[in-house]
Coordinates of C-alpha atoms and ligand atoms in Angstrom, one line a residue:
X328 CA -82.1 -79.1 11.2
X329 CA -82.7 -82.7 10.0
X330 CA -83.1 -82.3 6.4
X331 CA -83.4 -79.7 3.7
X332 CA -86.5 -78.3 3.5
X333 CA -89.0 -80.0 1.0
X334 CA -91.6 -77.5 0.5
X335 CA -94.6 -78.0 -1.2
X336 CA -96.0 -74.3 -2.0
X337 CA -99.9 -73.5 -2.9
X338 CA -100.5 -72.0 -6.3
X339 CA -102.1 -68.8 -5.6
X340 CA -103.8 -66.9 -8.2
X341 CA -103.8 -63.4 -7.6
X342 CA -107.4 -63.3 -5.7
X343 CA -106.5 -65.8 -3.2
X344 CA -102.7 -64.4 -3.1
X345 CA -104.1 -61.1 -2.1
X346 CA -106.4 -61.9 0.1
X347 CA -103.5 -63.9 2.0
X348 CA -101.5 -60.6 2.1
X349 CA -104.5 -58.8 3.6
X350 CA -102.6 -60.0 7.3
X351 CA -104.3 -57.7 9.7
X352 CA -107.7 -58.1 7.5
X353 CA -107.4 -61.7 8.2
X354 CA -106.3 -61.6 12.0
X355 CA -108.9 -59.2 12.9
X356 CA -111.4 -61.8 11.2
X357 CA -109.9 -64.6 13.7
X358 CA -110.4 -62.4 16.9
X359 CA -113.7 -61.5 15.9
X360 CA -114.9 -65.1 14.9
X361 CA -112.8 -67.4 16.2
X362 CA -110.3 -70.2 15.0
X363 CA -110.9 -72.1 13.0
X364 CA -112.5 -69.8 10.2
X365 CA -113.1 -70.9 6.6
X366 CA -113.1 -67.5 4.2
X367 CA -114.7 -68.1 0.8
X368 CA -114.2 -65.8 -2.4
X369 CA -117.4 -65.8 -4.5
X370 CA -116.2 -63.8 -6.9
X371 CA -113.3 -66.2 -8.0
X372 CA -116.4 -69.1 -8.8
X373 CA -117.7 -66.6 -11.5
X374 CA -114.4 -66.2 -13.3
X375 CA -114.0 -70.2 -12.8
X376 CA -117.5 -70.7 -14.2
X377 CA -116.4 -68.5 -17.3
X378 CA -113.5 -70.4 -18.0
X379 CA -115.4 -73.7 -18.5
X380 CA -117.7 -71.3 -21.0
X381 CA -114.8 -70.6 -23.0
X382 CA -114.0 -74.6 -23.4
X383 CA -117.7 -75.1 -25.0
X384 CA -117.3 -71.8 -27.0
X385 CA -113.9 -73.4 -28.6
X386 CA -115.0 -76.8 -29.0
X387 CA -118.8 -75.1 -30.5
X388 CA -120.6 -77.2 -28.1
X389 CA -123.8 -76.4 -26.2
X390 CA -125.0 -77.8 -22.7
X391 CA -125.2 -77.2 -19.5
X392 CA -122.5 -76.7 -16.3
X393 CA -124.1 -77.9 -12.7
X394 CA -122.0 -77.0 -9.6
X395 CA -122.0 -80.0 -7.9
X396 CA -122.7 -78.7 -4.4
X397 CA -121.0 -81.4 -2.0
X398 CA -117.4 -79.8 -2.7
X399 CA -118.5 -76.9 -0.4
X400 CA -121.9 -75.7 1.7
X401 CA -121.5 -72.1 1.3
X402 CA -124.2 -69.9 0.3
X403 CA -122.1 -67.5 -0.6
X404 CA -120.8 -69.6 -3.2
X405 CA -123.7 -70.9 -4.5
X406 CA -126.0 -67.4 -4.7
X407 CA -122.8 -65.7 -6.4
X408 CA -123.4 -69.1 -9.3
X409 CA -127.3 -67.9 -9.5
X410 CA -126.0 -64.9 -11.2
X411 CA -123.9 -66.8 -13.7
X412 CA -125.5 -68.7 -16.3
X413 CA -124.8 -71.9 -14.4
X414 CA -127.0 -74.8 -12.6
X415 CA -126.5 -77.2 -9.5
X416 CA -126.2 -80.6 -8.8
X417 CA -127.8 -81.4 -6.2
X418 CA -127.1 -84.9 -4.2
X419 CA -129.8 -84.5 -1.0
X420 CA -132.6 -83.0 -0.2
X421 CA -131.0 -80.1 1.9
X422 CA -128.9 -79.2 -1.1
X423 CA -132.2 -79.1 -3.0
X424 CA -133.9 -76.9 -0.3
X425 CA -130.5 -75.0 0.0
X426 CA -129.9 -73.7 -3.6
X427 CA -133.9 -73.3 -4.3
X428 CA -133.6 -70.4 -1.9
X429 CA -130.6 -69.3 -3.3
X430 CA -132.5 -67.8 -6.5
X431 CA -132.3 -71.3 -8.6
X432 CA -135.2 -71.7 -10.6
X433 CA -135.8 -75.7 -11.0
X434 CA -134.8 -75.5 -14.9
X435 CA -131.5 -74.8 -13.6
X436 CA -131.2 -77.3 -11.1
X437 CA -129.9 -82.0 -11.2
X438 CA -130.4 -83.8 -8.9
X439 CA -128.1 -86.6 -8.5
X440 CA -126.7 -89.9 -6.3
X441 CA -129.1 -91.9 -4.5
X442 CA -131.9 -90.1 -3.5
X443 CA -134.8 -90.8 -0.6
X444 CA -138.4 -90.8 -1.0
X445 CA -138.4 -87.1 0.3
X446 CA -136.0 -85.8 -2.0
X447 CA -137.3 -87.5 -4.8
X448 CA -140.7 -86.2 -4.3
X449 CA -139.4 -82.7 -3.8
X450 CA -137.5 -83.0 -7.1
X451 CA -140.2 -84.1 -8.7
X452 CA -142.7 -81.6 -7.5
X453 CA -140.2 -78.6 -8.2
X454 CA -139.8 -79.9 -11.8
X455 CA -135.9 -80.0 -11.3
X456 CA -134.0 -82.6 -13.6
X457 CA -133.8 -86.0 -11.9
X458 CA -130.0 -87.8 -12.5
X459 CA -131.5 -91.5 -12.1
X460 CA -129.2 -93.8 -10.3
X461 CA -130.5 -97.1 -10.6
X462 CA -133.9 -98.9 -12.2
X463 CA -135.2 -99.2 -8.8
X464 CA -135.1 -95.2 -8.4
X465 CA -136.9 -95.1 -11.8
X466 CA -139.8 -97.4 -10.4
X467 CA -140.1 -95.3 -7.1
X468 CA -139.7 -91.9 -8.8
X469 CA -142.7 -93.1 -11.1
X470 CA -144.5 -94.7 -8.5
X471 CA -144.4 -91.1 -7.0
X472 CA -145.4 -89.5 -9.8
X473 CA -148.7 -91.5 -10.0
X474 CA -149.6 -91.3 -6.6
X475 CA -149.1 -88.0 -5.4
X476 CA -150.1 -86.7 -9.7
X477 CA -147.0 -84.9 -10.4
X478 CA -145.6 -83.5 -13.1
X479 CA -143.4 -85.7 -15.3
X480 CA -140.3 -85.6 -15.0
X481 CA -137.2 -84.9 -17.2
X482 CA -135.0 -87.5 -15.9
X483 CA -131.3 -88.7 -17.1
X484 CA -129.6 -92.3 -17.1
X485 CA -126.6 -92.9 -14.7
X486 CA -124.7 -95.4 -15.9
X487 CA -121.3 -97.3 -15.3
X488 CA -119.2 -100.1 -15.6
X489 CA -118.1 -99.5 -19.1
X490 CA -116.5 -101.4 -21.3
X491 CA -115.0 -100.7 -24.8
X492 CA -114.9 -103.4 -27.6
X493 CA -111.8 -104.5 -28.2
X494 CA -109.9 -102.2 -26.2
X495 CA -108.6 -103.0 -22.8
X496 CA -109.2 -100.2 -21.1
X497 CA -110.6 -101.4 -17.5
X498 CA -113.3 -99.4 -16.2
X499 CA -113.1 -99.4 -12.1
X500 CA -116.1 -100.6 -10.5
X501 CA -118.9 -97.8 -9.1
X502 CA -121.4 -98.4 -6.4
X503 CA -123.4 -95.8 -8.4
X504 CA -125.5 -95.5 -11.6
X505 CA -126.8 -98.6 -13.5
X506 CA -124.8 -101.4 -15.2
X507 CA -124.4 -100.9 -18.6
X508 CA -124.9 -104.2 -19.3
X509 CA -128.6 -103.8 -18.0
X510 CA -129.4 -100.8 -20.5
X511 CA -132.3 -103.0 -22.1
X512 CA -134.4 -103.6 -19.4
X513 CA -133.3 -99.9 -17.9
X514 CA -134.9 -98.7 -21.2
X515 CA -138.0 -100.9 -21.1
X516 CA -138.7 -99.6 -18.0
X517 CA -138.3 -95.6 -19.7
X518 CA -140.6 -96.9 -22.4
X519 CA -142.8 -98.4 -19.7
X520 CA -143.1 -95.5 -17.7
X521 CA -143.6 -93.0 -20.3
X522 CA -146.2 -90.8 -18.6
X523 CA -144.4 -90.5 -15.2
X524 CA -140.6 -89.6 -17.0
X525 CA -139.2 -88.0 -20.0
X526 CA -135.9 -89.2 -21.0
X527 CA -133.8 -85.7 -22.0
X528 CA -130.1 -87.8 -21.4
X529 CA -127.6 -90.1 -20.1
X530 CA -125.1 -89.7 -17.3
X531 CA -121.9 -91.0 -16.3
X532 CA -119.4 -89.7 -13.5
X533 CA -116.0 -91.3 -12.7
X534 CA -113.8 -91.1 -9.9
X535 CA -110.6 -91.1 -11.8
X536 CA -108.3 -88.8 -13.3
X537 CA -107.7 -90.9 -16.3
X538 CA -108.6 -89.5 -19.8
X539 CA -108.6 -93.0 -21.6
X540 CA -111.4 -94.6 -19.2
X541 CA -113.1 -91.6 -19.4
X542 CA -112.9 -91.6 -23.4
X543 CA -114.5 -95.3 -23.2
X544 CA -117.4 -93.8 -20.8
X545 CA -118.3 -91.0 -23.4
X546 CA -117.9 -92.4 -26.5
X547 CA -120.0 -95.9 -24.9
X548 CA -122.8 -92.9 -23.9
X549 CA -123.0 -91.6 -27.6
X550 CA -123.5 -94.9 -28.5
X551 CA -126.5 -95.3 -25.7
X552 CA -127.7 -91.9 -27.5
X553 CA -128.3 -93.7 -30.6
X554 CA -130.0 -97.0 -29.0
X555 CA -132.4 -94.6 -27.4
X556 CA -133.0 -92.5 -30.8
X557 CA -133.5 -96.1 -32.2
X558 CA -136.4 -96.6 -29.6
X559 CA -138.0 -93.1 -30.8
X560 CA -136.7 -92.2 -27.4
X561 CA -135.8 -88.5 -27.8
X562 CA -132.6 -87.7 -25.6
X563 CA -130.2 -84.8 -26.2
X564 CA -127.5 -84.4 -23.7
X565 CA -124.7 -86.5 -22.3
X566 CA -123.8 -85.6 -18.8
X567 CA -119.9 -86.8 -18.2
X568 CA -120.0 -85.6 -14.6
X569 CA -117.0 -84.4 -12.4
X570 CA -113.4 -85.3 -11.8
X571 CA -111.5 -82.2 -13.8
X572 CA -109.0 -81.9 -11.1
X573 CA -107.3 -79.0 -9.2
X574 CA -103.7 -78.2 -9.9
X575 CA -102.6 -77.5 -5.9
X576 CA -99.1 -77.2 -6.3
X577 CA -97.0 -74.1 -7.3
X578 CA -94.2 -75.8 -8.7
X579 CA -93.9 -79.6 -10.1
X580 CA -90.2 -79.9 -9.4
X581 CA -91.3 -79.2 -5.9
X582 CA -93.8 -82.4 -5.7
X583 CA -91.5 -84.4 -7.8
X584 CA -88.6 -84.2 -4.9
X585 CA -91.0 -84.8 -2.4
X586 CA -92.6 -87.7 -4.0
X587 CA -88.5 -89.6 -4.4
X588 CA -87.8 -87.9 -1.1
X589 CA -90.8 -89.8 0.8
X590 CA -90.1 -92.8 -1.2
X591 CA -86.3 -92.7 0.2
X592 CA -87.6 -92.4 3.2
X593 CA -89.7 -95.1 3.3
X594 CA -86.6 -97.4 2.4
X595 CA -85.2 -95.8 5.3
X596 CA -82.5 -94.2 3.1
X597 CA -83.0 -90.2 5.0
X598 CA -84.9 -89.4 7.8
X599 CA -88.5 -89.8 8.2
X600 CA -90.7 -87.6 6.4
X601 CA -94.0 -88.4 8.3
X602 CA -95.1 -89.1 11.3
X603 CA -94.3 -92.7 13.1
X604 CA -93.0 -93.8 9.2
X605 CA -96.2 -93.3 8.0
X606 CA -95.9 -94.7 3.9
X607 CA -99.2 -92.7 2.6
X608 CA -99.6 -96.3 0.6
X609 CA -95.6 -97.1 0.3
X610 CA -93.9 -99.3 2.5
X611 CA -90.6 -101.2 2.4
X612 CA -90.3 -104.8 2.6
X613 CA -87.0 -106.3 3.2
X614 CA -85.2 -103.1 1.6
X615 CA -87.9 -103.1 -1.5
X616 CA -90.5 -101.1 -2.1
X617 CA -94.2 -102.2 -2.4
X618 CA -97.5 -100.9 -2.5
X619 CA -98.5 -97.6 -4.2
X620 CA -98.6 -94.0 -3.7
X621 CA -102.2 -93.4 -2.4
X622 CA -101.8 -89.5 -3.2
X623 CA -103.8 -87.1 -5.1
X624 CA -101.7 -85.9 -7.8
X625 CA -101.2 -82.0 -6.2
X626 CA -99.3 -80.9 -9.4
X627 CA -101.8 -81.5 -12.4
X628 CA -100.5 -79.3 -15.1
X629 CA -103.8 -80.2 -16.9
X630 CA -106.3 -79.5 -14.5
X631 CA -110.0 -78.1 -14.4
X632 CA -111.0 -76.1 -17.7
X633 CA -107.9 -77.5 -18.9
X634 CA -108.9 -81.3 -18.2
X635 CA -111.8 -80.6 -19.8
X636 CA -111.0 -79.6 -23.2
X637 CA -108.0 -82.3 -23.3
X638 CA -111.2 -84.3 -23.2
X639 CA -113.1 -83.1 -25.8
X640 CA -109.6 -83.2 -27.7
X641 CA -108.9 -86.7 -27.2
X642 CA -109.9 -89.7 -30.0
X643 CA -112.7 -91.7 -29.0
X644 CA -111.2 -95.0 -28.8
X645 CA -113.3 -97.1 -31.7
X646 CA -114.7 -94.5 -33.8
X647 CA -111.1 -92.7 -33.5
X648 CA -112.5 -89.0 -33.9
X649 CA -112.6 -86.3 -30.7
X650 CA -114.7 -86.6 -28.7
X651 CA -116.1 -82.8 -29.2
X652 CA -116.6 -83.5 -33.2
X653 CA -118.8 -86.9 -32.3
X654 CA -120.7 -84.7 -29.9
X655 CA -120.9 -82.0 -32.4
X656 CA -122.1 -84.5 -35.3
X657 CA -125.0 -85.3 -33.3
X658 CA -125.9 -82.5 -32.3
X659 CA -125.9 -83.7 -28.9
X660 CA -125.6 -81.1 -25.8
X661 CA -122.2 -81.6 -23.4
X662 CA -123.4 -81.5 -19.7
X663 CA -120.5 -81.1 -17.0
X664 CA -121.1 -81.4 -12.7
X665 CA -117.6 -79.8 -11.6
X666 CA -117.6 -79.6 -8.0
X667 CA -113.6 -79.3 -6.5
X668 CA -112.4 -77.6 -10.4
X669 CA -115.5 -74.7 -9.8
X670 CA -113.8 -74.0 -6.4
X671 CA -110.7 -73.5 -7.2
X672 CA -108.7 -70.7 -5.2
X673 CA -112.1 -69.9 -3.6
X674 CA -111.3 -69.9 0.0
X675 CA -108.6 -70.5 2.3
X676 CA -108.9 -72.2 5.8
X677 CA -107.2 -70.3 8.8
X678 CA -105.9 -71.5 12.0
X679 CA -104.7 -70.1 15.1
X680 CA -101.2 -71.7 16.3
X681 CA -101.7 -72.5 20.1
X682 CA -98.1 -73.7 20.9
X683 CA -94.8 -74.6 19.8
X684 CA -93.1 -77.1 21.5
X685 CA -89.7 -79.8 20.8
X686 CA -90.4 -82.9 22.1
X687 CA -87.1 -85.1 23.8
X688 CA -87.0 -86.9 20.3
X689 CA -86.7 -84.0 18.5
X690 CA -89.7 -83.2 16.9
X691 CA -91.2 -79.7 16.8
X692 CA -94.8 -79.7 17.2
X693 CA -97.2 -76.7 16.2
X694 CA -100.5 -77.2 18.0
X695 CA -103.2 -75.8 15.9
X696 CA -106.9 -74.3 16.6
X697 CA -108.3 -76.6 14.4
X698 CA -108.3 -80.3 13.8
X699 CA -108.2 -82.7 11.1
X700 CA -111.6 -82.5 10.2
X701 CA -111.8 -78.6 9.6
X702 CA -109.3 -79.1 7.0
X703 CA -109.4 -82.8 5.2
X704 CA -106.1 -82.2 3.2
X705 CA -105.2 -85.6 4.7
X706 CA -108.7 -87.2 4.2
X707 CA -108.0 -86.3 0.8
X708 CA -104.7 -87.2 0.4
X709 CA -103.6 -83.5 -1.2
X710 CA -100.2 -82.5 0.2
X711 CA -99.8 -78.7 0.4
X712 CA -98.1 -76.2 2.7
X713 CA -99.8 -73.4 5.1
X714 CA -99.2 -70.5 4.4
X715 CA -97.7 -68.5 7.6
X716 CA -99.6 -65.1 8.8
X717 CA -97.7 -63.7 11.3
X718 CA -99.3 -61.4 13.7
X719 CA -96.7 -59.0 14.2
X720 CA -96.8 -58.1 10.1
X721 CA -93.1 -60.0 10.3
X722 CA -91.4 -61.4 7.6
X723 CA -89.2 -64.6 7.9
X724 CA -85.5 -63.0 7.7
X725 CA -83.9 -64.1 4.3
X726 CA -81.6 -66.1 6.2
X727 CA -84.0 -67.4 8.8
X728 CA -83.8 -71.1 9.0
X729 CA -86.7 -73.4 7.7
X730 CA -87.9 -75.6 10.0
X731 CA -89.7 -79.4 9.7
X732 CA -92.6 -79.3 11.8
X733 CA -95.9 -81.8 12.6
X734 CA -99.3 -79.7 12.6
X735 CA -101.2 -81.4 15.5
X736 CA -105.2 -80.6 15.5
X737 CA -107.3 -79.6 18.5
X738 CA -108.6 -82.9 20.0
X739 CA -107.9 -85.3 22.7
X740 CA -107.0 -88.3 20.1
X741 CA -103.2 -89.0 19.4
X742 CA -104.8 -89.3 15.5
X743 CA -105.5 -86.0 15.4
X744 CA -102.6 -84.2 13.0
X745 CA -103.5 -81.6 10.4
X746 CA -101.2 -83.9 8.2
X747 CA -99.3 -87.1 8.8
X748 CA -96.3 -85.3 7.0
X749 CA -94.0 -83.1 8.3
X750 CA -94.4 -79.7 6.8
X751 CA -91.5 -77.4 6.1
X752 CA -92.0 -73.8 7.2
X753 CA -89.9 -70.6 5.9
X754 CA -88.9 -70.0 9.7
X755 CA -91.0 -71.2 13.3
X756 CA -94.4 -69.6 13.8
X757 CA -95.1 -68.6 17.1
X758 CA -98.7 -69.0 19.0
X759 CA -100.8 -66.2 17.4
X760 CA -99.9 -66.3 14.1
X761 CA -102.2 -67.8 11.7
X762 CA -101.8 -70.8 9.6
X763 CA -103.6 -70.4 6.1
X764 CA -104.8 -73.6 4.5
X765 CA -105.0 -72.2 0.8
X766 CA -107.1 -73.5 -2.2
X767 CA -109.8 -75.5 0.7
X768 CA -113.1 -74.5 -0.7
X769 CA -113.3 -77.6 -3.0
X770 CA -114.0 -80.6 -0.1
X771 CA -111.8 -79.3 2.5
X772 CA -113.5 -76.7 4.5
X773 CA -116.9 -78.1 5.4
X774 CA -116.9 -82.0 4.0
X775 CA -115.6 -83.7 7.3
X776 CA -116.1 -81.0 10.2
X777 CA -117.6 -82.2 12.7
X778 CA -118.2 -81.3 16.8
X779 CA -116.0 -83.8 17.9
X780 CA -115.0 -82.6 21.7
X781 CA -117.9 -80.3 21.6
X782 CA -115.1 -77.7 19.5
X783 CA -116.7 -75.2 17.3
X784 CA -116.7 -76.2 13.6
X785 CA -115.8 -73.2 11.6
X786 CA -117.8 -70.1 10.7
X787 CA -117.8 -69.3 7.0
X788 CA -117.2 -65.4 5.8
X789 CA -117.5 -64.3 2.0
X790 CA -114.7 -61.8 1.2
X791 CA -114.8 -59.9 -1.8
X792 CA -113.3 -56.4 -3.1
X793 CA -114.2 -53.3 -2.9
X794 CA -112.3 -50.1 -4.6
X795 CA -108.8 -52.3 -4.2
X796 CA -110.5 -52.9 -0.3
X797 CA -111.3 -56.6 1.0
X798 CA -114.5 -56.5 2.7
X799 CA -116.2 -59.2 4.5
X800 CA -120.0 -60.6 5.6
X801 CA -120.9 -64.0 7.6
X802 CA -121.6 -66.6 4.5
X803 CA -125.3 -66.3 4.8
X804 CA -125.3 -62.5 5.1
X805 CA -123.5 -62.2 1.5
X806 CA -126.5 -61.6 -1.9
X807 CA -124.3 -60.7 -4.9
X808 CA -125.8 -57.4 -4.5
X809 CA -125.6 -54.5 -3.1
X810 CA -127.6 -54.7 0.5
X811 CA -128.0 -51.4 1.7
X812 CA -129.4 -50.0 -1.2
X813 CA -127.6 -47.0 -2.1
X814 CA -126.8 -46.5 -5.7
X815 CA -123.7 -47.9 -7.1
Ligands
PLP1018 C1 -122.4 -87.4 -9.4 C2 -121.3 -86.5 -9.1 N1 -121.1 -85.4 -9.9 C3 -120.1 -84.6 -9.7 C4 -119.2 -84.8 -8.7 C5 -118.1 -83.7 -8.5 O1 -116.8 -84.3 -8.7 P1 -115.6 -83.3 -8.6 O2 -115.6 -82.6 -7.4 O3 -114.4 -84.3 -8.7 O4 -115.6 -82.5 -9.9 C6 -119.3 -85.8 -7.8 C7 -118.4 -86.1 -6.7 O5 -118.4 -87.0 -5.9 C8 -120.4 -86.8 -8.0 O6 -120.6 -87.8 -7.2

């Protein structure tokens, strides 16, 4: 043993945690379909979606929540959201196609990002709301419009680059959505194109954790609002996009050690902590440290519904009120495009362990039925621990040892590690056992796989309860109904 172990445990709600002690439910699921295997829990999105709800109900506020599809392709997922009273973002035209047969009706439906002529025109001729990302997708939408004598459209204004008066508050720089600075000649062109669009909002989505830039961003839309009521323009909503966060981490004292741990070992103070001295952004130079953590903060106390309502709670930074009471004033409806918060603890990625082996250095390798695209922890920069399914039903001993361990993925590439990090493990798993990626659905499962070697990305299976039972159907078998049609 080389060091103490530093783990870094899942937080498991009591869904997922179940599901993870179903052992022989999920091994049986594995010989049937093969490893890797992603497992999604549609019922968890509803009690996610619901949460949100509650945020709007105690800040009074009306408006609209889209799933923003990208953070997962399940169907399951996304027909179990039709049921709900909530809408989908939509960022290309197979996610368009995909949740129109899902029981969508268009009214319930954004599309957003950078869009083709195809998906444009599809939008448009559905009649679903049209997230405009620059002037230039305005003209073409219109153009559209014209030519092909369409509907109009309800469209909304992405914009970026914000700035707040006075305030230093930098806003990072987005390849998306239309300078701010440029909001004259964006609304000109509204004006212009009258008969082709109707104006019903403005957008914004940032990819940052931080609730001050984010404060600028909404209270600078509000503002917009006003301009475009000046215009006799007639929008209502404010769309603040994504970016609530997941809380991955059971326990922050947890990711706290690890976090001075890896930075100890980067100054070579204990032994490594990654593979070949990987930094994740930290390295040491001449016995100093430099650079910065490039780490998604896996222990967010504030997280998700949570995030959301600090939010609304927080001052806008010139008019000094919250946020939620500017909102409120105007009258003005709150629309919110959670992708990776609406997923949280809806699946779990599994992996069969091929091999254990110590190499002459002393590393322990685990060898993995999967690779580093079926489960993009890494990609992502979230640091969590597998959980362990034996498949003998064992249980590590109390006194078993914990063990430091590399995952190492399926393909012929020496880059190919589950994570760069060595992950601590209750005791050694042996080849059989599963390893259970928790807390994947959001990004993780489906964003990066790929056929790389000609390996099998994963199947997808919806689990959900019945009587106290888990029960199972492939993704695209699962309806939120019942199928067989007895009575229930
Ligand atoms: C326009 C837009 N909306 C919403 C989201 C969802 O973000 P998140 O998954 O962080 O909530 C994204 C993510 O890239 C996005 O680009």
């Amino acid at each position: 043993m080389r060091s103490s172990p530093l783990y870094l445990e899942p937080r498991l709600e009591p869904r997922l945690r179940s599901v993870l002690q179903a052992t022989d439910f999920l091994h049986t699921l594995v010989d049937a379909l093969g490893s890797p295997l992603n497992v999604v829990l549609p019922e968890q999105i509803t009690e996610n979606e619901e949460r949100f709800r509650a945020v709007y109900q105690r800040h009074h506020l009306s408006g609209d929540l889209y799933f923003a599809h990208k953070a997962n392709r399940s169907s399951a997922l996304v027909r179990q959201l039709a049921v709900t009273g909530a809408g989908m973002d939509v960022a290309s035209l197979a996610e368009l196609q995909h949740v129109l047969g899902a029981g969508f009706t268009p009214d319930r439906i954004m599309a957003t990002g950078p869009k083709n002529r195809e998906f444009l025109w599809l939008a448009a001729r559905a009649g679903v709301i049209v997230n405009l990302d620059s002037k230039a997708e305005l003209e073409s939408l219109a153009e559209l419009v014209g030519k092909y004598v369409l509907p109009r459209v309800r469209v909304m204004l992405r914009l970026s680059a914000f700035q707040a008066p006075g305030v230093k508050v930098l806003s990072r720089p987005s390849r998306f959505g239309s300078h701010v600075s440029e909001l004259d000649t964006l609304l000109d062109a509204v004006e212009r194109h009258r008969d082709a669009v109707e104006l019903i909002g403005v957008a914004y989505h940032l990819d940052t954790i931080g609730l001050p830039e984010k404060a600028v961003a909404l209270e600078t839309c509000i503002r917009v609002m006003n301009e475009c009521q000046r215009r006799g323009l007639q929008p209502r909503a404010i769309d603040i996009g994504g970016g609530f966060g997941v809380n991955y981490l059971a326990d922050g004292g947890q990711w706290e050690r690890y976090t001075t741990e890896l930075t100890n070992a980067v100054l070579g103070r204990r032994p490594a902590l990654t593979w070949q001295g990987h930094g994740y952004g930290l390295r040491s130079e001449s016995g100093t440290l430099r650079g910065a953590l490039g780490l998604y903060p896996a222990h967010r106390p504030v997280a998700a519904e949570g995030y959301l309502d600090e939010l609304l709670s927080y001052p806008a930074p010139s008019l000094g009120r919250p946020l939620a009471t500017l909102l409120l004033e105007n009258l003005y409806d709150l629309v919110i495009e959670p992708g990776r918060a609406l997923v949280d603890q809806c699946g779990v990625a599994l992996a069969r362990v091929l091999e254990v082996r110590h190499t002459p250095t002393g590393d322990c390798l685990v060898r993995v039925e999967m690779n580093g695209g079926d489960v993009s922890l890494e990609e992502h920069g979230v640091l969590m621990d597998p959980v362990v399914i034996p498949r003998d039903g064992s249980r590590p001993a109390p006194d078993a040892e914990a063990v430091g361990v590399y995952l190492i993925g399926n393909l012929c590439l020496e880059a190919d590690l589950i994570t760069r990090r060595m992950v601590f493990l209750p005791g050694l798993p042996k080849p059989g056992d599963l390893l259970a990626f928790a807390n994947t659905a959001g990004y993780f499962m489906d964003f990066s796989a790929d056929h790389a070697l000609q390996q099998p990305i994963a199947r997808k299976v919806a689990a959900y309860q019945e009587n106290g039972t888990w029960r199972w159907r492939l993704d695209e078998q699962y309806w939120p109904i019942t199928c067989t049609g007895e009575q229930s």
